[in-house]
Amino acid sequence: MLAAFRKAASLTRAASAGQRRFLSIHEYQSMKLLNDYGIPTPKSIPAKTPQEAYDVARNFGTDKLVIKAQVLAGGRGKGKFDNGFQGGVHTVDSPAQAKEIAEKMIGSHLITKQTGGHGRICNAVMLAERRQPAHEYYVAVLNDRASGGVVLVASAQGGMNIEEVAAKDPNAIITTPISFEKGLSREEALAVAQKLGFKDEKAQSQAADTFIKLYRIFKDKDATQIEINPMALTTDGEVLCMDAKFGFDDNAEFRQKDIFALRDISQEEPSEVEAQKANLNFIKLDGSIGCLVNGAGLAMATMDVLSLHGGNPANFLDVGGGATPETVKKAFEIIVSDPKVKSIFINIFGGIMRCDYIAEGVIKAAKELNLSIPLVVRLKGTKEAEAKEMIRASGLTIIPFDNLDEAAEQAVKLAA
């Protein structure tokens, strides 16, 4: 269960490379969704300009507020803006202070442990009332591959990295299977609340209500994960969701129009957004060898072989089984738009995908884009002979290989 939890709780870019990524939404949007289902949170209001932040703070009803940069990345509190301002989460005590901090956040890039060196643009802040927690908990609803169903994961050790908690003390994690059809029963929810250490009936009831409603959102909105960290029992006896992260299944976009309308592409890598429009499975990485491969498994293996020979892939790119010459050309445009790319490795196994289609796209792209980056090509399978003849007849400087290791080694040398 622990391995499955880790995998679901923190999807890595490599592990999700062959799939479209799950939609994430901003914290202020998550808070509204929780409130729409009757789940209590601290009062919170977004602002998209410094003046809006001033107006929100002035009319909030209290001066004791927290201002949070709305950026889709973890570690905001310890992050740093590209203008030198430290921290994406601050307390404020006046409307003027809220405006001053918003001016430093909005329009700047917040750099955290999850964003890379460029950071992510902050287009909004959220102002929330300060509520003092007496104890913090962790709660998540997610898919569990081991059981083939949905589980409620909870811990009395909230407000920290839950993976570290699970590694140090697996017994601190309470896992409760949820019936997909029936949901979480009142009895089951109360039992979890009691195991977490909620003492009085009021707090147990509030926590149980939250668990039940979280699953309702999970099912209604085709979520893949809901993570509340922390859920708090406040000093005045209320159970509140203090922070929330949602993931939604991209395959459900056709029936979750309201959720997917919340997508903020400014938080995504531009080349990945462009690739998605062309139905290309593309993930930008930090290396210097552009990769164009068909099939997620072969693409991952190609990246491994390049690494084995001392190279660093600039991207994951699976053109899929239905690629056309136009799709291949678009893939090349995306790859060469990265100034770090020094060589391109094309590795195609033609099953459903025809090698001659790839060759046609490669030749077209090389000519139309005046490609000067060296190309290493390995084509095997359907229409292989025709593809190789097309490349030979093109007159372009394309380096062909049959052996994968030799091809990868050459791509690495050319990128050095």
Tab-separated table of C-alpha atoms in Angstrom:
chain	number	residue	atom	x	y	z
A	1	MET	CA	0.000	0.000	0.000
A	2	LEU	CA	2.853	2.351	0.839
A	3	ALA	CA	4.370	2.012	-2.631
A	4	ALA	CA	1.018	2.607	-4.275
A	5	PHE	CA	0.393	5.595	-2.039
A	6	ARG	CA	3.728	7.151	-2.903
A	7	LYS	CA	3.096	6.640	-6.589
A	8	ALA	CA	-0.355	8.190	-6.456
A	9	ALA	CA	0.601	10.964	-4.065
A	10	SER	CA	3.440	12.385	-6.114
A	11	LEU	CA	3.294	11.581	-9.817
A	12	THR	CA	6.662	12.125	-11.400
A	13	ARG	CA	7.070	13.640	-14.826
A	14	ALA	CA	8.752	10.513	-16.160
A	15	ALA	CA	6.088	8.171	-14.864
A	16	SER	CA	3.307	10.209	-16.458
A	17	ALA	CA	5.177	10.850	-19.677
A	18	GLY	CA	3.174	8.461	-21.826
A	19	GLN	CA	-0.133	9.886	-20.645
A	20	ARG	CA	-1.769	13.277	-20.697
A	21	ARG	CA	-1.146	14.923	-17.376
A	22	PHE	CA	-3.897	15.338	-14.838
A	23	LEU	CA	-5.436	18.784	-14.605
A	24	SER	CA	-4.476	20.776	-11.518
A	25	ILE	CA	-6.254	23.909	-10.330
A	26	HIS	CA	-5.210	26.836	-8.165
A	27	GLU	CA	-5.697	26.893	-4.412
A	28	TYR	CA	-8.395	29.571	-4.507
A	29	GLN	CA	-10.321	27.468	-7.043
A	30	SER	CA	-9.905	24.388	-4.847
A	31	MET	CA	-11.236	26.280	-1.841
A	32	LYS	CA	-14.332	27.344	-3.754
A	33	LEU	CA	-14.954	23.769	-4.877
A	34	LEU	CA	-14.712	22.568	-1.271
A	35	ASN	CA	-17.125	25.287	-0.146
A	36	ASP	CA	-19.551	24.390	-2.953
A	37	TYR	CA	-19.824	20.929	-1.359
A	38	GLY	CA	-20.283	22.339	2.127
A	39	ILE	CA	-16.755	21.606	3.330
A	40	PRO	CA	-15.568	24.331	5.723
A	41	THR	CA	-12.345	26.231	5.012
A	42	PRO	CA	-10.908	29.514	6.196
A	43	LYS	CA	-12.615	32.363	4.362
A	44	SER	CA	-10.523	33.156	1.296
A	45	ILE	CA	-10.785	35.556	-1.660
A	46	PRO	CA	-8.533	35.823	-4.741
A	47	ALA	CA	-7.128	39.052	-6.160
A	48	LYS	CA	-5.547	39.506	-9.584
A	49	THR	CA	-4.108	43.003	-9.136
A	50	PRO	CA	-2.457	44.810	-6.201
A	51	GLN	CA	-5.433	47.165	-6.039
A	52	GLU	CA	-7.815	44.214	-5.842
A	53	ALA	CA	-5.711	42.825	-2.997
A	54	TYR	CA	-6.034	46.175	-1.198
A	55	ASP	CA	-9.810	46.241	-1.715
A	56	VAL	CA	-10.235	42.620	-0.602
A	57	ALA	CA	-8.204	43.222	2.560
A	58	ARG	CA	-10.067	46.434	3.344
A	59	ASN	CA	-13.475	44.721	3.082
A	60	PHE	CA	-12.511	41.343	4.527
A	61	GLY	CA	-13.785	41.974	8.045
A	62	THR	CA	-10.458	41.390	9.776
A	63	ASP	CA	-6.938	42.745	9.373
A	64	LYS	CA	-5.279	39.460	10.375
A	65	LEU	CA	-4.831	37.789	6.996
A	66	VAL	CA	-2.539	35.487	5.051
A	67	ILE	CA	-1.573	36.287	1.450
A	68	LYS	CA	-0.556	33.397	-0.802
A	69	ALA	CA	0.909	33.454	-4.304
A	70	GLN	CA	-1.283	31.398	-6.625
A	71	VAL	CA	1.227	29.242	-8.479
A	72	LEU	CA	0.796	25.566	-9.337
A	73	ALA	CA	3.823	24.290	-7.443
A	74	GLY	CA	4.667	23.012	-3.999
A	75	GLY	CA	7.068	24.720	-1.625
A	76	ARG	CA	5.643	28.206	-2.170
A	77	GLY	CA	6.384	29.355	1.359
A	78	LYS	CA	10.105	28.696	0.943
A	79	GLY	CA	10.225	29.880	-2.663
A	80	LYS	CA	11.797	33.043	-4.044
A	81	PHE	CA	10.548	35.400	-6.747
A	82	ASP	CA	12.715	36.340	-9.707
A	83	ASN	CA	12.630	39.952	-8.474
A	84	GLY	CA	14.372	38.887	-5.264
A	85	PHE	CA	11.292	38.871	-3.006
A	86	GLN	CA	11.452	35.948	-0.606
A	87	GLY	CA	8.510	33.648	0.087
A	88	GLY	CA	5.168	32.998	-1.596
A	89	VAL	CA	3.183	32.983	1.665
A	90	HIS	CA	3.085	35.920	4.114
A	91	THR	CA	0.933	37.255	6.937
A	92	VAL	CA	-0.461	40.758	6.508
A	93	ASP	CA	-1.969	43.140	9.035
A	94	SER	CA	-3.379	45.915	6.856
A	95	PRO	CA	-4.778	46.589	3.364
A	96	ALA	CA	-1.673	48.657	2.550
A	97	GLN	CA	0.591	45.753	3.431
A	98	ALA	CA	-1.539	43.396	1.332
A	99	LYS	CA	-1.165	45.702	-1.664
A	100	GLU	CA	2.579	46.083	-1.115
A	101	ILE	CA	3.178	42.330	-1.042
A	102	ALA	CA	0.803	41.703	-3.960
A	103	GLU	CA	2.854	44.175	-6.032
A	104	LYS	CA	5.928	42.049	-5.414
A	105	MET	CA	4.160	38.789	-6.242
A	106	ILE	CA	1.807	39.448	-9.145
A	107	GLY	CA	3.553	39.449	-12.503
A	108	SER	CA	6.740	37.864	-11.139
A	109	HIS	CA	7.936	34.271	-11.358
A	110	LEU	CA	8.018	32.218	-8.167
A	111	ILE	CA	10.879	29.725	-8.063
A	112	THR	CA	10.391	26.685	-5.815
A	113	LYS	CA	11.890	23.221	-5.502
A	114	GLN	CA	9.276	22.019	-8.003
A	115	THR	CA	9.397	24.713	-10.686
A	116	GLY	CA	12.954	24.619	-11.992
A	117	GLY	CA	15.138	27.687	-12.336
A	118	HIS	CA	12.720	29.718	-14.463
A	119	GLY	CA	9.895	29.492	-11.942
A	120	ARG	CA	6.209	29.995	-12.697
A	121	ILE	CA	4.348	33.225	-13.248
A	122	CYS	CA	2.143	34.470	-10.425
A	123	ASN	CA	-1.019	35.971	-11.908
A	124	ALA	CA	-3.058	36.108	-8.711
A	125	VAL	CA	-2.871	36.001	-4.937
A	126	MET	CA	-5.303	34.631	-2.404
A	127	LEU	CA	-6.105	36.399	0.847
A	128	ALA	CA	-7.359	34.187	3.647
A	129	GLU	CA	-8.318	34.673	7.266
A	130	ARG	CA	-5.826	33.442	9.811
A	131	ARG	CA	-7.126	30.455	11.757
A	132	GLN	CA	-4.906	29.028	14.459
A	133	PRO	CA	-4.601	25.227	14.350
A	134	ALA	CA	-4.455	23.273	17.591
A	135	HIS	CA	-3.560	20.142	15.618
A	136	GLU	CA	-2.917	19.410	11.943
A	137	TYR	CA	-3.929	16.284	10.012
A	138	TYR	CA	-3.362	14.884	6.537
A	139	VAL	CA	-6.278	13.613	4.425
A	140	ALA	CA	-6.368	12.366	0.848
A	141	VAL	CA	-8.779	10.546	-1.440
A	142	LEU	CA	-7.023	8.763	-4.283
A	143	ASN	CA	-6.980	5.720	-6.552
A	144	ASP	CA	-5.097	2.742	-5.147
A	145	ARG	CA	-3.683	0.387	-7.750
A	146	ALA	CA	-3.064	-2.363	-5.226
A	147	SER	CA	-6.748	-2.697	-4.344
A	148	GLY	CA	-8.076	-1.497	-7.692
A	149	GLY	CA	-10.295	1.038	-5.990
A	150	VAL	CA	-10.531	4.333	-4.155
A	151	VAL	CA	-9.087	4.812	-0.682
A	152	LEU	CA	-9.185	7.442	2.024
A	153	VAL	CA	-5.673	8.030	3.361
A	154	ALA	CA	-5.339	9.914	6.645
A	155	SER	CA	-2.722	10.704	9.238
A	156	ALA	CA	-2.578	12.611	12.498
A	157	GLN	CA	0.799	13.937	11.337
A	158	GLY	CA	-0.315	16.641	8.917
A	159	GLY	CA	1.330	19.839	7.771
A	160	MET	CA	4.472	18.030	6.620
A	161	ASN	CA	5.719	15.822	3.795
A	162	ILE	CA	3.441	12.799	4.011
A	163	GLU	CA	5.886	10.563	2.148
A	164	GLU	CA	8.464	11.165	4.879
A	165	VAL	CA	5.858	10.313	7.500
A	166	ALA	CA	4.986	7.092	5.663
A	167	ALA	CA	8.653	6.128	5.356
A	168	LYS	CA	9.492	6.773	9.023
A	169	ASP	CA	6.297	5.416	10.569
A	170	PRO	CA	3.989	3.417	8.253
A	171	ASN	CA	1.606	2.891	11.164
A	172	ALA	CA	0.921	6.634	11.160
A	173	ILE	CA	-0.958	6.205	7.870
A	174	ILE	CA	-4.589	5.084	8.104
A	175	THR	CA	-5.915	3.632	4.850
A	176	THR	CA	-9.637	3.002	4.389
A	177	PRO	CA	-11.073	1.457	1.192
A	178	ILE	CA	-14.146	3.230	-0.170
A	179	SER	CA	-16.977	1.535	-2.056
A	180	PHE	CA	-17.135	3.282	-5.418
A	181	GLU	CA	-20.923	2.967	-5.614
A	182	LYS	CA	-21.912	3.461	-1.980
A	183	GLY	CA	-19.207	5.902	-0.954
A	184	LEU	CA	-17.915	6.247	2.584
A	185	SER	CA	-20.490	5.338	5.229
A	186	ARG	CA	-21.083	7.491	8.273
A	187	GLU	CA	-19.798	4.700	10.513
A	188	GLU	CA	-16.597	4.295	8.494
A	189	ALA	CA	-15.963	8.054	8.463
A	190	LEU	CA	-16.476	8.339	12.221
A	191	ALA	CA	-14.133	5.406	12.800
A	192	VAL	CA	-11.378	7.206	10.858
A	193	ALA	CA	-11.972	10.394	12.855
A	194	GLN	CA	-11.637	8.453	16.091
A	195	LYS	CA	-8.447	6.726	14.931
A	196	LEU	CA	-6.992	10.145	14.121
A	197	GLY	CA	-7.533	11.183	17.723
A	198	PHE	CA	-10.472	13.591	17.517
A	199	LYS	CA	-11.793	13.550	21.081
A	200	ASP	CA	-15.205	15.206	21.277
A	201	GLU	CA	-18.298	14.277	19.281
A	202	LYS	CA	-18.510	17.656	17.534
A	203	ALA	CA	-14.998	17.418	16.067
A	204	GLN	CA	-15.495	13.749	15.144
A	205	SER	CA	-18.731	14.605	13.351
A	206	GLN	CA	-17.197	17.538	11.468
A	207	ALA	CA	-14.206	15.439	10.376
A	208	ALA	CA	-16.483	12.581	9.275
A	209	ASP	CA	-18.633	14.990	7.253
A	210	THR	CA	-15.502	16.267	5.526
A	211	PHE	CA	-14.342	12.740	4.613
A	212	ILE	CA	-17.736	11.833	3.150
A	213	LYS	CA	-17.985	15.032	1.124
A	214	LEU	CA	-14.435	14.738	-0.188
A	215	TYR	CA	-15.315	11.398	-1.735
A	216	ARG	CA	-18.477	12.933	-3.182
A	217	ILE	CA	-16.351	15.538	-4.978
A	218	PHE	CA	-13.901	12.827	-6.061
A	219	LYS	CA	-16.659	10.838	-7.754
A	220	ASP	CA	-18.798	13.702	-9.061
A	221	LYS	CA	-15.897	15.584	-10.649
A	222	ASP	CA	-13.810	12.641	-11.958
A	223	ALA	CA	-10.928	13.504	-9.685
A	224	THR	CA	-7.786	11.394	-9.601
A	225	GLN	CA	-6.589	12.773	-6.287
A	226	ILE	CA	-7.722	15.148	-3.559
A	227	GLU	CA	-5.113	16.077	-0.971
A	228	ILE	CA	-5.839	18.157	2.117
A	229	ASN	CA	-2.642	19.094	3.930
A	230	PRO	CA	-3.307	20.228	6.476
A	231	MET	CA	-6.799	19.628	7.713
A	232	ALA	CA	-6.837	21.369	11.064
A	233	LEU	CA	-8.670	21.291	14.340
A	234	THR	CA	-8.536	24.976	15.244
A	235	THR	CA	-8.103	26.422	18.706
A	236	ASP	CA	-11.772	27.411	18.666
A	237	GLY	CA	-12.860	23.808	17.988
A	238	GLU	CA	-13.609	23.866	14.246
A	239	VAL	CA	-12.399	21.318	11.681
A	240	LEU	CA	-11.200	23.181	8.578
A	241	CYS	CA	-9.450	22.293	5.339
A	242	MET	CA	-6.552	24.739	5.357
A	243	ASP	CA	-5.047	23.844	1.965
A	244	ALA	CA	-6.169	21.656	-0.919
A	245	LYS	CA	-4.711	20.127	-4.053
A	246	PHE	CA	-6.867	18.520	-6.715
A	247	GLY	CA	-6.071	16.391	-9.738
A	248	PHE	CA	-8.698	15.618	-12.391
A	249	ASP	CA	-8.771	12.955	-15.093
A	250	ASP	CA	-8.133	14.545	-18.491
A	251	ASN	CA	-10.201	11.801	-20.115
A	252	ALA	CA	-13.277	13.247	-18.383
A	253	GLU	CA	-12.918	16.697	-19.936
A	254	PHE	CA	-15.940	16.107	-22.185
A	255	ARG	CA	-18.249	15.895	-19.165
A	256	GLN	CA	-16.443	18.206	-16.733
A	257	LYS	CA	-16.524	21.426	-18.716
A	258	ASP	CA	-16.826	23.599	-15.597
A	259	ILE	CA	-13.704	22.066	-14.043
A	260	PHE	CA	-11.590	22.181	-17.190
A	261	ALA	CA	-12.559	25.798	-17.770
A	262	LEU	CA	-10.375	26.485	-14.705
A	263	ARG	CA	-7.213	25.325	-16.496
A	264	ASP	CA	-4.415	27.915	-16.373
A	265	ILE	CA	-2.005	27.262	-19.244
A	266	SER	CA	0.293	30.032	-18.005
A	267	GLN	CA	1.367	27.489	-15.369
A	268	GLU	CA	2.327	24.920	-17.998
A	269	GLU	CA	5.384	24.565	-20.204
A	270	PRO	CA	4.507	26.364	-23.504
A	271	SER	CA	6.041	23.633	-25.672
A	272	GLU	CA	3.945	21.011	-23.882
A	273	VAL	CA	0.778	23.035	-24.459
A	274	GLU	CA	1.670	23.335	-28.158
A	275	ALA	CA	2.358	19.610	-28.405
A	276	GLN	CA	-0.938	18.752	-26.779
A	277	LYS	CA	-2.758	20.679	-29.519
A	278	ALA	CA	-1.158	18.315	-32.057
A	279	ASN	CA	-1.993	15.240	-29.944
A	280	LEU	CA	1.669	14.611	-29.205
A	281	ASN	CA	2.780	13.140	-25.876
A	282	PHE	CA	5.597	15.565	-25.101
A	283	ILE	CA	7.433	16.345	-21.885
A	284	LYS	CA	10.201	18.957	-21.814
A	285	LEU	CA	13.382	17.947	-19.999
A	286	ASP	CA	16.718	19.659	-19.385
A	287	GLY	CA	19.110	17.832	-21.706
A	288	SER	CA	20.605	18.509	-25.143
A	289	ILE	CA	19.434	15.533	-27.234
A	290	GLY	CA	16.040	15.914	-28.851
A	291	CYS	CA	14.090	12.636	-29.031
A	292	LEU	CA	11.359	11.585	-31.458
A	293	VAL	CA	10.064	8.085	-30.780
A	294	ASN	CA	6.863	6.099	-31.283
A	295	GLY	CA	5.468	4.354	-28.230
A	296	ALA	CA	5.860	5.383	-24.600
A	297	GLY	CA	7.809	2.262	-23.648
A	298	LEU	CA	10.303	2.660	-26.481
A	299	ALA	CA	10.591	6.371	-25.685
A	300	MET	CA	11.481	5.617	-22.071
A	301	ALA	CA	13.969	2.943	-23.186
A	302	THR	CA	15.521	5.407	-25.641
A	303	MET	CA	16.031	7.944	-22.878
A	304	ASP	CA	17.640	5.241	-20.726
A	305	VAL	CA	20.054	4.232	-23.499
A	306	LEU	CA	21.042	7.852	-24.095
A	307	SER	CA	21.708	8.268	-20.376
A	308	LEU	CA	23.691	5.020	-20.352
A	309	HIS	CA	26.022	6.531	-22.952
A	310	GLY	CA	26.421	9.759	-20.976
A	311	GLY	CA	23.791	11.850	-22.742
A	312	ASN	CA	20.847	13.852	-21.435
A	313	PRO	CA	17.496	13.825	-23.266
A	314	ALA	CA	15.974	17.235	-23.980
A	315	ASN	CA	12.481	15.801	-24.057
A	316	PHE	CA	10.201	12.814	-23.975
A	317	LEU	CA	8.230	12.616	-27.233
A	318	ASP	CA	5.917	9.809	-28.263
A	319	VAL	CA	4.360	10.514	-31.678
A	320	GLY	CA	1.999	7.577	-31.214
A	321	GLY	CA	0.796	5.020	-33.738
A	322	GLY	CA	-1.267	7.381	-35.858
A	323	ALA	CA	1.313	10.031	-36.694
A	324	THR	CA	1.271	11.662	-40.124
A	325	PRO	CA	4.062	13.520	-41.952
A	326	GLU	CA	2.445	16.761	-40.750
A	327	THR	CA	2.474	15.546	-37.148
A	328	VAL	CA	6.144	14.629	-37.440
A	329	LYS	CA	6.931	18.076	-38.846
A	330	LYS	CA	5.135	19.686	-35.895
A	331	ALA	CA	7.141	17.506	-33.523
A	332	PHE	CA	10.347	18.752	-35.125
A	333	GLU	CA	9.237	22.357	-34.790
A	334	ILE	CA	8.714	21.838	-31.062
A	335	ILE	CA	12.030	20.032	-30.582
A	336	VAL	CA	14.153	22.614	-32.440
A	337	SER	CA	12.457	25.497	-30.609
A	338	ASP	CA	14.557	24.459	-27.601
A	339	PRO	CA	17.927	26.254	-27.897
A	340	LYS	CA	19.570	23.574	-25.742
A	341	VAL	CA	19.078	20.868	-28.382
A	342	LYS	CA	22.388	19.988	-30.095
A	343	SER	CA	21.388	16.725	-31.796
A	344	ILE	CA	18.148	14.856	-32.558
A	345	PHE	CA	17.688	11.120	-32.167
A	346	ILE	CA	14.801	9.510	-34.089
A	347	ASN	CA	14.056	5.965	-32.949
A	348	ILE	CA	11.092	4.314	-34.670
A	349	PHE	CA	9.823	0.767	-34.507
A	350	GLY	CA	7.243	0.472	-37.253
A	351	GLY	CA	4.307	-1.668	-36.218
A	352	ILE	CA	1.118	0.323	-36.624
A	353	MET	CA	3.337	3.323	-37.335
A	354	ARG	CA	4.808	3.211	-40.871
A	355	CYS	CA	8.484	4.090	-41.155
A	356	ASP	CA	7.943	5.797	-44.522
A	357	TYR	CA	5.507	8.256	-42.888
A	358	ILE	CA	8.185	9.150	-40.373
A	359	ALA	CA	10.787	9.491	-43.124
A	360	GLU	CA	8.498	11.743	-45.144
A	361	GLY	CA	7.886	13.963	-42.122
A	362	VAL	CA	11.588	14.080	-41.256
A	363	ILE	CA	12.569	15.081	-44.778
A	364	LYS	CA	9.812	17.686	-44.993
A	365	ALA	CA	10.728	19.192	-41.634
A	366	ALA	CA	14.465	19.222	-42.378
A	367	LYS	CA	13.922	21.087	-45.651
A	368	GLU	CA	11.238	23.538	-44.540
A	369	LEU	CA	12.913	24.368	-41.226
A	370	ASN	CA	16.406	24.599	-42.771
A	371	LEU	CA	17.512	22.180	-40.091
A	372	SER	CA	21.170	22.492	-39.136
A	373	ILE	CA	21.045	20.227	-36.074
A	374	PRO	CA	22.500	16.767	-36.808
A	375	LEU	CA	19.948	13.963	-37.138
A	376	VAL	CA	20.544	10.378	-36.066
A	377	VAL	CA	17.833	8.040	-37.359
A	378	ARG	CA	17.028	4.448	-36.504
A	379	LEU	CA	14.056	2.972	-38.400
A	380	LYS	CA	12.928	-0.644	-37.991
A	381	GLY	CA	9.735	-2.399	-39.033
A	382	THR	CA	6.884	-1.615	-41.405
A	383	LYS	CA	8.025	0.059	-44.667
A	384	GLU	CA	11.591	0.184	-43.329
A	385	ALA	CA	13.250	-0.341	-46.725
A	386	GLU	CA	11.125	2.338	-48.379
A	387	ALA	CA	11.866	4.787	-45.574
A	388	LYS	CA	15.606	4.245	-45.799
A	389	GLU	CA	15.536	4.770	-49.577
A	390	MET	CA	13.579	8.022	-49.139
A	391	ILE	CA	16.195	9.307	-46.691
A	392	ARG	CA	19.066	8.240	-48.962
A	393	ALA	CA	17.478	9.931	-51.986
A	394	SER	CA	16.730	13.154	-50.090
A	395	GLY	CA	20.370	14.242	-50.143
A	396	LEU	CA	20.052	15.461	-46.549
A	397	THR	CA	22.716	14.865	-43.924
A	398	ILE	CA	20.889	12.245	-41.928
A	399	ILE	CA	22.935	9.591	-40.112
A	400	PRO	CA	21.225	6.182	-40.316
A	401	PHE	CA	21.726	3.287	-37.880
A	402	ASP	CA	20.265	-0.170	-37.336
A	403	ASN	CA	21.789	-0.784	-33.911
A	404	LEU	CA	20.198	1.094	-31.001
A	405	ASP	CA	23.341	1.369	-28.879
A	406	GLU	CA	25.421	2.649	-31.781
A	407	ALA	CA	22.759	5.183	-32.712
A	408	ALA	CA	22.461	6.462	-29.152
A	409	GLU	CA	26.224	6.699	-28.777
A	410	GLN	CA	26.454	8.788	-31.956
A	411	ALA	CA	23.635	11.115	-30.842
A	412	VAL	CA	25.473	11.699	-27.567
A	413	LYS	CA	28.751	12.472	-29.353
A	414	LEU	CA	27.062	14.970	-31.672
A	415	ALA	CA	25.472	16.767	-28.713
A	416	ALA	CA	28.730	17.048	-26.794
